[in-house]
C-alpha cells in the first residue's frame, strides 16, 4: 500500500506542477485515499471541483497543448 500511495502522490505532484505552469490551480486535486487502500488495481486521482475561471484556464491549456 505504501508503494501505491507514494506513486499516486508523486503523480499528483507532477500533475499539479504542470497545471501550475499552464496557469491552472485545482484546489481539490489529490489522491483518492479510498482507492489506495481498496482492491482497485490503481489508485484514482481526485480532480475535484473548480470555479468557472479555472475551468476556462484548463480548457485553454488543453487546447494549447493540441496545437
Backbone as JSON, one array per atom type, in Angstrom:
{
  "sequence": "XXXXXXXXXXXXXXXXXXXXXXXXXXXXXXXXXXXXXXXXXXXXXXXXXXXXXXXXXXXXXXXXXXX",
  "N": [[0.82, -1.19, 0.0], [1.99, 1.24, 0.71], [3.72, 1.73, -1.42], [1.92, 2.12, -3.53], [0.56, 4.42, -2.65], [2.66, 6.25, -2.5], [3.46, 6.38, -5.22], [1.11, 7.38, -6.32], [0.91, 9.88, -5.03], [3.21, 11.1, -6.01], [2.59, 11.29, -8.72], [0.36, 12.99, -8.6], [1.6, 15.29, -7.61], [3.28, 15.9, -9.77], [1.38, 16.38, -11.77], [0.05, 18.57, -10.6], [2.13, 20.45, -10.65], [2.59, 20.73, -13.44], [0.09, 21.68, -14.26], [0.1, 24.1, -12.89], [2.15, 25.45, -14.21], [0.8, 25.95, -16.53], [-0.93, 27.81, -15.68], [-3.09, 26.95, -14.2], [-4.91, 26.09, -11.35], [-6.04, 23.56, -9.41], [-7.82, 23.36, -6.68], [-8.79, 21.16, -5.23], [-7.33, 18.99, -6.01], [-5.98, 15.8, -5.62], [-5.02, 12.64, -4.08], [-7.23, 9.92, -4.18], [-7.88, 8.51, -1.37], [-9.38, 6.32, -0.57], [-9.32, 4.55, -2.72], [-6.67, 3.88, -2.7], [-6.38, 2.17, -0.57], [-8.1, 0.17, -1.2], [-9.07, -2.71, -3.2], [-8.89, -1.96, -5.79], [-7.21, -1.88, -8.88], [-5.53, 0.34, -9.45], [-4.75, 3.41, -7.81], [-7.02, 6.17, -7.7], [-7.06, 9.51, -9.01], [-8.21, 12.4, -7.6], [-9.73, 14.97, -9.08], [-11.46, 16.93, -8.4], [-13.53, 19.8, -7.67], [-13.9, 22.92, -9.42], [-13.8, 26.49, -9.98], [-15.46, 28.59, -12.43], [-13.59, 30.25, -13.79], [-11.21, 28.81, -13.45], [-11.88, 26.49, -14.86], [-12.07, 27.54, -17.44], [-9.4, 28.3, -17.84], [-8.17, 25.8, -17.72], [-9.32, 24.52, -19.94], [-8.29, 26.15, -21.96], [-5.56, 25.66, -21.66], [-5.43, 22.94, -22.33], [-6.35, 23.08, -24.94], [-4.27, 24.58, -26.05], [-2.21, 22.74, -25.81], [-2.78, 20.92, -27.77], [-2.2, 22.2, -30.11]],
  "CA": [[0.0, 0.0, 0.0], [2.87, 2.41, 0.75], [4.21, 1.97, -2.79], [0.82, 2.69, -4.32], [0.32, 5.78, -2.18], [3.81, 7.06, -2.92], [3.38, 6.58, -6.66], [-0.03, 8.26, -6.58], [1.26, 11.23, -4.57], [4.2, 11.61, -6.95], [1.86, 11.63, -9.94], [-0.45, 14.18, -8.32], [2.52, 16.42, -7.51], [3.72, 16.23, -11.13], [0.22, 16.98, -12.44], [-0.14, 19.89, -10.01], [3.19, 21.31, -11.17], [2.35, 21.01, -14.86], [-1.08, 22.55, -14.34], [0.52, 25.41, -12.41], [2.9, 26.07, -15.33], [-0.21, 26.38, -17.51], [-1.77, 28.8, -15.05], [-4.3, 26.3, -13.69], [-4.82, 25.56, -9.99], [-7.21, 22.79, -8.99], [-7.66, 23.31, -5.23], [-9.16, 19.86, -4.65], [-6.52, 17.94, -6.61], [-5.35, 14.93, -4.63], [-5.16, 11.19, -4.21], [-8.43, 9.35, -3.58], [-7.31, 7.56, -0.41], [-10.18, 5.09, -0.5], [-8.85, 3.63, -3.75], [-5.32, 3.42, -2.36], [-6.49, 1.08, 0.4], [-9.02, -0.86, -1.69], [-8.5, -3.69, -4.13], [-8.86, -1.39, -7.14], [-5.83, -2.07, -9.35], [-4.74, 1.56, -9.41], [-5.39, 4.5, -7.09], [-7.6, 7.21, -8.53], [-6.71, 10.89, -8.71], [-9.4, 13.23, -7.42], [-9.51, 16.29, -9.67], [-12.26, 17.83, -7.59], [-14.35, 20.84, -8.26], [-13.2, 24.17, -9.65], [-14.69, 27.57, -10.39], [-15.55, 28.79, -13.88], [-12.33, 30.78, -14.29], [-10.25, 27.7, -13.52], [-12.29, 25.62, -15.96], [-11.68, 28.23, -18.68], [-7.93, 28.19, -17.95], [-7.85, 24.4, -18.02], [-9.71, 24.28, -21.34], [-7.32, 26.86, -22.81], [-4.27, 24.93, -21.58], [-5.58, 21.71, -23.11], [-6.42, 23.48, -26.35], [-2.92, 24.96, -26.45], [-1.39, 21.53, -25.89], [-3.1, 20.22, -29.02], [-1.73, 22.95, -31.28]],
  "C": [[0.87, 1.26, 0.0], [3.38, 2.76, -0.64], [3.14, 2.64, -3.64], [0.56, 4.13, -3.94], [1.44, 6.7, -2.63], [3.76, 7.38, -4.4], [2.24, 7.54, -7.01], [0.28, 9.69, -6.18], [2.27, 11.88, -5.51], [3.52, 12.07, -8.24], [1.03, 12.89, -9.74], [0.44, 15.41, -8.23], [2.99, 16.87, -8.9], [2.59, 16.91, -11.89], [-0.02, 18.39, -11.92], [0.89, 20.88, -10.56], [2.97, 21.7, -12.62], [1.13, 21.91, -15.05], [-0.72, 23.97, -13.92], [1.29, 26.16, -13.5], [1.95, 26.6, -16.4], [-1.17, 27.4, -16.93], [-3.06, 28.25, -14.47], [-4.03, 25.75, -12.29], [-6.13, 24.85, -9.68], [-7.09, 22.58, -7.48], [-7.94, 21.94, -4.61], [-8.34, 18.7, -5.21], [-5.84, 17.1, -5.53], [-5.57, 13.47, -4.93], [-6.46, 10.76, -3.53], [-7.96, 8.22, -2.65], [-8.1, 6.27, -0.3], [-9.68, 4.07, -1.52], [-7.43, 3.14, -3.5], [-5.4, 2.19, -1.46], [-7.42, -0.04, -0.08], [-8.31, -1.81, -2.63], [-8.55, -3.22, -5.58], [-7.42, -1.48, -7.63], [-4.95, -0.83, -9.25], [-5.48, 2.63, -8.61], [-5.95, 5.52, -8.09], [-7.12, 8.58, -8.07], [-8.01, 11.69, -8.68], [-9.09, 14.61, -7.97], [-10.35, 17.34, -8.96], [-13.05, 18.85, -8.39], [-13.5, 22.08, -8.47], [-14.2, 25.23, -10.09], [-14.61, 27.75, -11.91], [-14.25, 29.31, -14.47], [-11.28, 29.69, -14.43], [-10.6, 26.75, -14.66], [-11.91, 26.23, -17.31], [-10.18, 28.11, -18.89], [-7.51, 26.77, -18.31], [-8.18, 24.08, -19.47], [-8.72, 24.94, -22.29], [-5.97, 26.14, -22.81], [-4.33, 23.65, -22.41], [-5.64, 22.02, -24.6], [-5.04, 23.84, -26.86], [-2.0, 23.77, -26.6], [-1.6, 20.77, -27.19], [-2.51, 20.92, -30.24], [-0.24, 23.05, -31.31]]
}
